[in-house]
Coordinates of C-alpha atoms in Angstrom, one line a residue:
Chain A
M1 CA 61.0 147.4 147.3
K2 CA 59.3 146.9 150.5
K3 CA 57.2 149.7 151.8
I4 CA 57.4 151.1 155.3
N5 CA 55.2 148.9 157.4
R6 CA 53.3 149.2 160.7
N7 CA 50.3 147.1 160.1
D8 CA 48.8 147.8 163.6
F9 CA 48.7 151.7 162.9
K10 CA 47.4 151.2 159.4
V11 CA 44.5 148.9 160.8
A12 CA 43.7 151.5 163.5
Y13 CA 43.7 154.3 160.9
D14 CA 41.4 152.4 158.5
M15 CA 39.0 151.1 161.3
I16 CA 38.7 154.7 162.6
F17 CA 37.5 156.0 159.1
V18 CA 35.2 153.0 158.3
Q19 CA 33.5 153.2 161.8
L20 CA 33.3 157.0 161.7
G21 CA 31.6 156.7 158.4
W22 CA 29.0 154.5 159.9
A23 CA 28.8 156.8 163.0
A24 CA 28.0 159.7 160.8
W25 CA 24.7 158.2 159.9
M26 CA 24.0 157.5 163.6
I27 CA 25.0 161.0 164.8
S28 CA 23.0 162.7 162.1
I29 CA 19.8 160.7 162.8
A30 CA 20.2 161.3 166.5
L31 CA 20.7 165.0 165.9
V32 CA 17.6 165.3 163.8
V33 CA 15.6 163.4 166.3
Y34 CA 17.0 165.6 169.1
I35 CA 16.1 168.7 167.3
G36 CA 12.7 167.5 166.5
L37 CA 12.1 166.6 170.1
R38 CA 13.3 170.0 171.3
Y39 CA 11.2 171.7 168.9
F40 CA 8.1 169.9 169.8
L41 CA 8.5 169.1 173.5
G42 CA 10.7 172.1 174.5
T43 CA 13.6 171.7 176.8
D44 CA 11.4 170.5 179.7
G45 CA 10.4 167.6 177.7
I46 CA 13.7 166.0 176.9
G47 CA 15.7 167.2 179.9
S48 CA 19.3 168.1 179.8
G49 CA 20.8 168.9 176.4
F50 CA 22.4 167.0 173.3
F51 CA 25.4 165.9 175.4
S52 CA 23.2 163.7 177.6
F53 CA 20.8 162.9 174.8
I54 CA 23.6 161.3 172.6
E55 CA 25.1 159.1 175.3
N56 CA 22.8 156.2 174.9
P57 CA 23.0 156.3 170.9
Y58 CA 26.8 156.3 171.3
K59 CA 26.7 153.3 173.6
I60 CA 24.4 151.3 171.5
F61 CA 26.6 152.1 168.5
M62 CA 29.7 151.1 170.1
L63 CA 28.1 147.8 171.3
V64 CA 27.1 146.9 167.9
V65 CA 30.4 147.9 166.2
G66 CA 32.2 146.0 168.9
I67 CA 30.3 142.9 168.3
L68 CA 31.2 143.1 164.7
S69 CA 34.8 143.7 165.3
V70 CA 36.1 140.2 165.4
P71 CA 33.8 138.4 163.0
S72 CA 34.1 141.3 160.5
F73 CA 37.4 143.2 160.8
L74 CA 39.8 140.3 162.3
S75 CA 38.6 137.9 159.5
Y76 CA 39.1 140.9 156.8
Y77 CA 42.7 141.8 157.9
V78 CA 43.9 138.3 158.5
K79 CA 42.8 137.4 155.0
L80 CA 44.9 140.4 153.8
G81 CA 47.9 138.8 155.5
V82 CA 47.8 141.0 158.7
T83 CA 48.5 139.2 161.9
R84 CA 45.9 138.8 164.7
K85 CA 48.1 140.8 166.9
H86 CA 48.3 143.8 164.6
Y87 CA 44.5 143.7 164.2
F88 CA 44.0 143.6 167.9
T89 CA 46.2 146.5 168.6
G90 CA 44.7 148.4 165.6
A91 CA 41.1 147.8 166.8
A92 CA 41.9 148.7 170.6
L93 CA 43.6 151.9 169.2
S94 CA 40.7 152.7 167.0
S95 CA 37.9 152.1 169.5
A96 CA 39.8 154.3 172.1
A97 CA 40.3 157.1 169.5
L98 CA 36.6 156.7 168.4
S99 CA 35.4 157.1 172.0
L100 CA 37.3 160.4 172.2
I101 CA 36.3 161.5 168.7
F102 CA 32.8 160.9 169.7
M103 CA 33.0 163.1 172.8
I104 CA 34.6 165.9 170.6
I105 CA 31.8 165.8 168.3
A106 CA 29.2 165.8 171.2
V107 CA 31.0 168.8 172.8
I108 CA 31.0 170.7 169.7
I109 CA 27.3 170.2 168.9
T110 CA 26.6 170.9 172.5
G111 CA 28.7 174.2 172.1
V112 CA 26.6 175.1 169.0
E113 CA 23.5 174.3 170.9
Q114 CA 24.4 176.6 173.8
I115 CA 25.1 179.4 171.3
I116 CA 21.7 179.0 169.6
A117 CA 19.5 177.9 172.5
A118 CA 21.2 177.6 175.9
T119 CA 19.9 174.8 178.1
D120 CA 21.3 173.4 181.3
V121 CA 23.8 170.7 180.5
E122 CA 23.3 168.0 183.2
T123 CA 25.0 164.7 183.3
F124 CA 24.9 161.8 185.7
L125 CA 28.0 163.2 187.2
G126 CA 26.0 166.2 188.4
V127 CA 25.7 169.9 187.3
N128 CA 28.8 171.4 188.8
T129 CA 31.4 168.8 187.4
S130 CA 34.4 169.8 185.6
W131 CA 34.1 169.5 181.7
M132 CA 37.2 167.7 181.6
L133 CA 36.1 165.1 184.0
I134 CA 32.9 164.6 182.1
F135 CA 34.6 164.2 178.9
F136 CA 37.0 161.4 180.2
V137 CA 34.2 159.5 182.0
F138 CA 31.9 159.7 179.2
S139 CA 34.7 158.5 176.8
L140 CA 35.7 155.8 179.1
N141 CA 31.9 154.6 179.4
I142 CA 31.6 154.6 175.7
F143 CA 34.8 152.6 175.3
I144 CA 33.5 150.1 177.7
Y145 CA 30.4 149.4 175.7
Y146 CA 32.6 148.7 172.7
A147 CA 34.7 146.4 174.9
A148 CA 31.6 144.6 175.9
G149 CA 30.4 144.1 172.3
W150 CA 33.9 143.1 171.3
L151 CA 33.9 140.5 174.0
I152 CA 30.5 139.1 172.8
G153 CA 31.9 139.0 169.1
A154 CA 35.2 137.4 170.2
G155 CA 33.4 134.8 172.3
Y156 CA 31.1 133.8 169.7
Y157 CA 33.7 133.8 166.9
R158 CA 36.0 131.6 169.0
F159 CA 33.6 129.2 170.8
G160 CA 30.5 129.4 168.8
G161 CA 27.0 129.3 170.8
W162 CA 28.6 128.3 174.2
G163 CA 31.1 131.0 173.8
L164 CA 28.1 133.4 173.3
T165 CA 26.6 132.3 176.7
F166 CA 29.6 133.2 178.6
S167 CA 30.6 136.1 176.6
I168 CA 27.4 137.7 176.9
S169 CA 27.5 137.1 180.7
G170 CA 30.8 138.8 180.7
A171 CA 29.6 141.7 178.9
L172 CA 26.7 142.2 180.9
L173 CA 28.6 142.0 184.1
L174 CA 31.0 144.4 182.7
I175 CA 28.3 146.9 181.9
F176 CA 26.6 146.4 185.2
M177 CA 29.9 147.0 187.2
M178 CA 30.5 150.2 185.2
D179 CA 27.0 151.4 186.1
L180 CA 27.6 150.5 189.5
L181 CA 31.0 152.4 189.8
W182 CA 29.6 155.5 187.9
S183 CA 26.0 155.5 188.7
G184 CA 24.3 158.8 189.1
E185 CA 21.8 158.1 191.6
L186 CA 24.5 157.7 194.2
N187 CA 22.5 155.3 196.1
T188 CA 23.7 152.0 194.7
P189 CA 25.4 149.7 197.3
L190 CA 28.9 150.3 196.1
H191 CA 28.5 154.1 196.2
R192 CA 26.8 153.9 199.6
V193 CA 29.9 152.1 200.9
L194 CA 32.1 154.5 199.2
S195 CA 30.5 157.7 200.4
I196 CA 30.3 156.5 204.0
S197 CA 34.0 155.5 204.3
A198 CA 35.8 157.7 201.9
P199 CA 35.7 161.3 200.5
E200 CA 34.2 162.0 197.3
N201 CA 37.5 162.2 195.3
L202 CA 38.8 158.9 196.7
S203 CA 35.5 157.3 195.4
L204 CA 36.3 158.9 192.0
I205 CA 39.8 157.3 192.0
L206 CA 38.2 154.1 192.8
S207 CA 35.7 154.6 190.1
F208 CA 38.5 155.2 187.6
G209 CA 40.6 152.4 189.0
G210 CA 37.9 149.9 188.9
S211 CA 36.8 150.9 185.4
F212 CA 40.4 150.6 184.1
L213 CA 40.7 147.2 185.9
L214 CA 37.4 145.9 184.3
G215 CA 38.1 147.3 180.9
G216 CA 41.7 146.0 181.1
L217 CA 40.2 142.6 182.2
A218 CA 37.7 142.4 179.3
V219 CA 40.4 143.5 176.7
W220 CA 42.8 140.9 178.0
G221 CA 40.1 138.2 177.7
I222 CA 39.5 139.2 174.2
H223 CA 43.1 139.2 173.4
R224 CA 43.5 135.7 174.9
M225 CA 40.4 134.4 172.7
T226 CA 41.5 135.9 169.4
K227 CA 45.3 135.4 169.8
R228 CA 45.4 132.2 167.8
V229 CA 41.9 131.9 166.6
R230 CA 41.0 130.1 163.4
V231 CA 39.7 132.4 160.8
K232 CA 36.8 130.9 158.8
L233 CA 37.2 130.8 155.1
Chain B
M1 CA 65.4 135.7 152.9
K2 CA 65.0 132.0 151.9
K3 CA 61.4 131.7 150.8
D4 CA 61.0 127.9 150.8
V5 CA 57.9 126.9 152.8
V6 CA 58.6 123.7 154.8
L7 CA 55.9 121.6 156.3
N8 CA 57.2 119.1 159.0
H9 CA 54.8 116.2 160.1
V10 CA 51.7 118.5 159.9
T11 CA 48.5 117.3 161.2
K12 CA 45.3 119.4 161.4
T13 CA 42.4 118.0 163.2
F14 CA 38.9 119.2 163.3
G15 CA 36.8 117.4 166.2
N16 CA 37.9 113.7 165.7
V17 CA 38.7 114.1 162.0
N18 CA 42.1 114.5 160.7
A19 CA 41.6 116.7 157.7
I20 CA 45.4 116.8 157.2
E21 CA 47.6 113.9 158.5
N22 CA 51.3 113.9 159.1
V23 CA 52.1 116.0 155.8
S24 CA 55.8 116.7 155.3
L25 CA 56.8 118.5 152.2
Q26 CA 58.6 121.6 151.0
F27 CA 57.6 124.2 148.4
D28 CA 60.8 125.4 146.8
E29 CA 61.1 129.2 146.1
G30 CA 60.0 130.1 142.6
K31 CA 58.3 127.1 141.5
I32 CA 54.7 126.6 140.2
Y33 CA 53.1 123.6 142.2
G34 CA 49.9 121.8 141.2
L35 CA 48.1 120.7 144.3
I36 CA 45.7 117.8 143.2
G37 CA 43.2 116.0 145.2
R38 CA 39.7 114.8 145.2
N39 CA 37.0 116.5 147.0
G40 CA 37.5 116.4 150.8
A41 CA 41.3 115.4 150.2
G42 CA 42.2 118.3 152.5
K43 CA 43.6 120.7 149.8
T44 CA 41.9 123.8 151.3
T45 CA 42.8 122.9 154.8
L46 CA 46.5 122.6 153.8
L47 CA 46.4 125.8 151.9
S48 CA 44.8 127.7 154.8
L49 CA 47.3 126.5 157.1
L50 CA 50.0 128.1 154.8
A51 CA 48.0 131.3 155.0
S52 CA 47.9 131.3 158.8
F53 CA 44.2 131.0 158.8
S54 CA 44.7 128.4 161.5
E55 CA 47.5 126.7 163.3
P56 CA 48.5 123.0 162.6
S57 CA 47.3 120.7 165.4
Q58 CA 50.7 119.1 165.3
G59 CA 53.9 119.7 163.4
T60 CA 55.4 122.9 162.1
I61 CA 55.0 125.0 159.0
E62 CA 58.2 127.3 158.5
M63 CA 59.4 129.7 156.2
D64 CA 62.9 131.3 156.3
G65 CA 63.5 128.8 159.1
K66 CA 60.8 130.6 161.3
P67 CA 57.4 129.5 162.3
L68 CA 54.9 131.0 159.9
F69 CA 51.8 131.4 162.1
E70 CA 51.4 135.1 163.3
N71 CA 54.7 136.1 162.1
A72 CA 54.1 139.5 160.6
D73 CA 56.9 139.7 158.3
L74 CA 56.3 136.2 156.8
M75 CA 52.4 136.5 156.8
E76 CA 52.4 139.5 154.4
Q77 CA 54.5 137.6 152.0
I78 CA 51.7 135.2 151.2
T79 CA 48.7 135.7 149.3
F80 CA 45.9 133.1 149.5
V81 CA 42.9 133.6 147.4
Y82 CA 39.9 131.1 147.2
E83 CA 36.3 131.1 146.1
R84 CA 34.7 133.7 148.3
D85 CA 31.1 134.7 148.0
Y86 CA 31.9 138.3 149.6
Q87 CA 28.4 138.5 150.8
E88 CA 29.3 140.6 153.8
N89 CA 31.5 143.1 151.7
S90 CA 29.9 145.9 150.1
E91 CA 33.1 147.6 149.2
K92 CA 33.5 148.7 145.5
V93 CA 36.1 146.6 143.6
K94 CA 38.3 149.8 143.4
E95 CA 38.1 150.4 147.3
H96 CA 39.0 146.7 148.0
L97 CA 41.9 146.7 145.7
E98 CA 43.3 149.9 147.4
A99 CA 42.9 147.8 150.8
V100 CA 44.8 145.0 149.2
E101 CA 47.4 147.6 148.0
A102 CA 47.7 148.9 151.6
Y103 CA 48.7 145.6 153.1
K104 CA 50.5 143.7 150.3
P105 CA 54.0 145.1 150.1
Y106 CA 54.8 143.8 146.6
Y107 CA 51.3 144.8 145.1
D108 CA 51.8 146.2 141.6
K109 CA 48.9 148.8 140.8
D110 CA 49.7 149.3 137.1
Y111 CA 49.7 145.4 136.6
A112 CA 46.3 145.3 138.5
M113 CA 44.7 147.9 136.2
E114 CA 46.2 146.1 133.1
L115 CA 44.5 142.8 134.4
I116 CA 41.3 144.6 135.2
K117 CA 41.2 145.8 131.5
D118 CA 42.0 142.4 130.0
F119 CA 39.4 140.5 132.4
K120 CA 36.9 143.3 131.8
L121 CA 36.2 143.7 135.6
S122 CA 34.1 146.8 136.5
L123 CA 35.9 148.8 139.4
K124 CA 32.7 150.3 140.6
T125 CA 30.7 147.2 141.2
P126 CA 30.2 146.4 144.9
L127 CA 31.8 142.9 145.8
N128 CA 28.6 141.3 146.9
Q129 CA 27.0 142.2 143.6
L130 CA 29.6 140.8 141.5
S131 CA 28.6 137.6 139.3
K132 CA 30.3 134.3 140.3
G133 CA 32.6 134.6 137.3
M134 CA 33.8 138.1 138.1
K135 CA 34.4 137.2 141.8
S136 CA 36.6 134.4 140.6
V137 CA 38.3 137.1 138.2
L138 CA 38.8 139.6 141.1
N139 CA 40.5 136.8 143.2
A140 CA 42.7 135.8 140.1
I141 CA 43.8 139.7 139.9
I142 CA 44.4 140.0 143.8
G143 CA 46.5 136.9 143.5
L144 CA 48.6 138.0 140.4
A145 CA 48.9 141.8 141.2
S146 CA 50.0 141.1 144.8
R147 CA 53.1 139.6 143.5
S148 CA 53.5 137.9 146.7
P149 CA 56.6 135.5 147.1
V150 CA 54.0 132.7 147.9
T151 CA 50.9 133.0 145.9
I152 CA 48.1 130.4 146.5
F153 CA 45.1 130.0 144.2
D154 CA 42.7 127.5 145.6
E155 CA 40.2 126.4 142.7
I156 CA 39.5 130.0 142.0
Y157 CA 38.9 128.9 138.3
S158 CA 35.8 127.1 138.8
G159 CA 33.5 130.2 138.4
M160 CA 35.3 131.4 135.3
D161 CA 34.2 130.3 131.8
A162 CA 36.5 128.5 129.5
P163 CA 37.9 131.5 127.7
T164 CA 38.6 133.4 131.0
R165 CA 40.3 130.4 132.4
E166 CA 42.5 130.1 129.4
L167 CA 43.5 133.9 129.8
F168 CA 44.1 133.3 133.5
Y169 CA 46.5 130.4 132.8
Q170 CA 48.3 132.6 130.1
K171 CA 48.6 135.4 132.8
V172 CA 50.2 133.0 135.3
I173 CA 52.7 131.7 132.9
E174 CA 53.6 135.2 131.7
D175 CA 53.9 136.9 135.1
H176 CA 55.7 134.1 136.6
A177 CA 58.3 134.3 133.9
L178 CA 58.8 137.9 134.5
H179 CA 58.5 137.8 138.4
P180 CA 59.3 134.2 139.4
R181 CA 57.6 133.3 142.8
T182 CA 56.1 130.3 144.4
M183 CA 52.7 129.6 143.1
I184 CA 50.5 126.9 144.4
L185 CA 47.4 126.2 142.2
S186 CA 45.0 123.5 143.7
T187 CA 42.6 122.2 141.3
H188 CA 40.5 119.3 140.1
L189 CA 40.5 120.6 136.4
V190 CA 43.7 118.6 136.1
S191 CA 43.6 117.9 132.4
E192 CA 43.6 121.7 131.3
M193 CA 46.0 123.0 133.9
D194 CA 48.7 120.1 133.7
Y195 CA 51.1 122.2 131.5
L196 CA 51.3 124.8 134.1
F197 CA 52.8 122.7 136.8
E198 CA 56.5 122.3 137.4
E199 CA 55.9 119.9 140.4
V200 CA 52.7 118.1 141.4
V201 CA 51.7 117.4 145.0
I202 CA 48.8 114.8 145.3
L203 CA 46.8 114.6 148.4
H204 CA 44.5 111.8 149.3
K205 CA 42.3 111.5 152.3
G206 CA 44.5 114.2 154.2
K207 CA 47.6 112.4 153.4
M208 CA 50.4 113.1 150.8
L209 CA 50.4 110.7 148.1
L210 CA 53.3 112.1 146.3
K211 CA 55.3 115.2 145.4
E212 CA 57.1 114.9 142.2
P213 CA 58.2 117.0 139.2
A214 CA 55.5 116.9 136.5
D215 CA 57.5 115.3 133.8
E216 CA 58.9 112.5 136.0
L217 CA 55.4 111.7 137.2
L218 CA 54.3 111.7 133.7
D219 CA 57.2 109.2 132.8
R220 CA 55.5 106.8 135.2
G221 CA 53.1 105.6 132.6
V222 CA 52.5 105.3 128.9
S223 CA 49.6 104.7 126.7
V224 CA 49.6 101.9 124.4
T225 CA 47.2 102.1 121.3
G226 CA 46.6 99.8 118.5
A227 CA 44.7 96.6 117.3
A228 CA 42.9 95.0 120.1
E229 CA 44.7 91.7 119.9
G230 CA 48.3 93.2 119.7
V231 CA 47.6 95.5 122.6
D232 CA 46.2 92.6 124.7
R233 CA 49.3 90.6 123.9
F234 CA 51.7 93.4 124.8
I235 CA 50.0 94.2 128.2
Q236 CA 50.1 90.9 129.6
G237 CA 51.8 91.1 132.9
L238 CA 51.9 94.7 132.8
K239 CA 50.0 97.0 135.3
T240 CA 47.1 98.8 133.4
I241 CA 44.5 101.2 134.0
N242 CA 41.8 102.8 132.0
T243 CA 41.2 100.8 129.0
Q244 CA 39.2 102.3 126.0
T245 CA 37.9 100.4 123.0
L246 CA 36.8 101.7 119.7
G247 CA 35.9 99.2 117.1
G248 CA 39.0 97.0 116.7
T249 CA 41.3 99.6 118.3
K250 CA 42.2 99.6 121.7
S251 CA 44.0 102.1 124.0
V252 CA 45.4 101.1 127.4
M253 CA 47.2 103.1 130.2
V254 CA 50.1 101.3 131.4
I255 CA 51.3 102.4 134.8
E256 CA 54.8 101.2 134.4
Q257 CA 58.1 102.5 132.9
L258 CA 58.7 100.5 129.8
T259 CA 62.2 99.1 128.8
E260 CA 63.8 99.7 125.5
E261 CA 63.1 96.2 124.5
Q262 CA 59.4 96.5 125.5
R263 CA 59.2 99.8 123.3
R264 CA 61.0 98.0 120.5
N265 CA 58.4 95.1 120.7
A266 CA 55.5 97.5 120.7
R267 CA 56.7 99.1 117.6
Q268 CA 57.2 95.7 115.8
E269 CA 53.6 94.8 116.7
G270 CA 52.5 98.2 115.1
L271 CA 51.6 99.7 118.4
E272 CA 51.8 103.4 119.3
I273 CA 53.2 104.4 122.6
G274 CA 52.2 107.7 123.8
P275 CA 52.2 109.8 127.1
V276 CA 49.8 109.1 129.9
S277 CA 47.8 112.3 131.0
L278 CA 48.2 113.6 134.5
Q279 CA 44.3 113.4 134.8
N280 CA 44.4 109.7 134.3
L281 CA 47.4 109.3 136.6
F282 CA 45.5 111.2 139.3
I283 CA 42.5 109.2 138.9
H284 CA 44.4 106.0 139.0
L285 CA 46.6 107.1 141.9
T286 CA 43.8 108.3 144.0
K287 CA 41.8 105.0 143.4
E288 CA 44.7 103.0 144.2
G289 CA 45.0 105.0 147.6
E290 CA 41.6 103.9 148.3
H291 CA 42.2 100.3 147.6
N292 CA 45.4 100.3 149.7
E293 CA 43.6 101.9 152.7
E294 CA 40.8 99.2 152.5
N295 CA 43.5 96.5 152.6

């Protein structure tokens, strides 16, 4: 008889494991490079701990995996008889989960690093920021890179070359706006405006609010583009 | 659930070209259909619409009275296999079949293993390293073992050698008898597959030429064989196609139903009346389609 079926959860589960498999390579290589750098250059040479070091590899990884999402996973699942909607939900859930899992991995490795050879962990959010906040802000930032890649892949798959022009612009704008909202330099125009007129925690709310709005907008755009998209043979 | 698939005035346009034009037809639950058409007739476009790879530009496709496209309950009932190169897929055969199993509600793992043994497919080979023949075999196994209420094979047999094709046809017949379901087999290898089909749909230039039970279709014509002179006399005034002569013997396909009297006359002339092949009918009908359009 018919099996119990929630294809969107199945897709999410499958995608998390496939992508974690790829990520295992990336994280291992980043770790080896980091250990090498720390060994040869010392803590002064590379700055502020594994946690900050892994941020960019995570972002690049998410961008690339995001670009592959529609051409590779959507096509794969629709060919197995899964609806575009279930793929979409599954992919969104898996990328959100992946963002959190990545940060958990970073926290664990950083914890081990602190036990073996303590270093000052400094992120763009400052030295004295709560770990909870760092955790969620980093996860959100990584997720946004996935969304940017996802947008590019979806735009290309749906509209071809012209789609790429627009979706890359959209993705760049998304990443640029995120940088603006979360910039560590605190001297970007937006931050200056915010810090003059608002107390610090209000700017945090704005940063979170702005990020969710931008991320939501990007994900909505991806959903619109892929909702009825033709799957190539 | 009523598992007939109903197409209502379906048109699919790419750019300015109608790949499929105003096709209305019904695939009844449980039958084996042959979908025949020349290259570019729109077979794959039609089948990929059934598999929800894309939406019709106009018209509707329904199953159980509901639109098929993006309907989760209906999409999982349909399996569409076609010649794929799997270039981007480095999964091993075993892993890929596990994925198929996870998303196909009627998949039969034991049957899949039996087929893998019979077709001698290696479970450990990555998909992108399979030979052309083995990719076809994998597609055949996915199609058969998924046991989907609507199973579509789109020319997957062209990569197989003749003995493998024979084995596949045999499996289709056996498994369809045990687990009746709608099967649509598109092909241009008409002559070796015609015995599989209960009904035949012929597409030509994006339009549906006909949909008929195979036996009725074959009744449309006969072959007349005998001494050349006798044959020539007999076929006067009849619509003929495909004449073959060998020495003094002539064989002519007649596309008309003969009356009892005509059959008696033929016997008296010493002529042999035989069935016409689907292949010949197909060639004739698609030529005629061309002719009609030119006029």
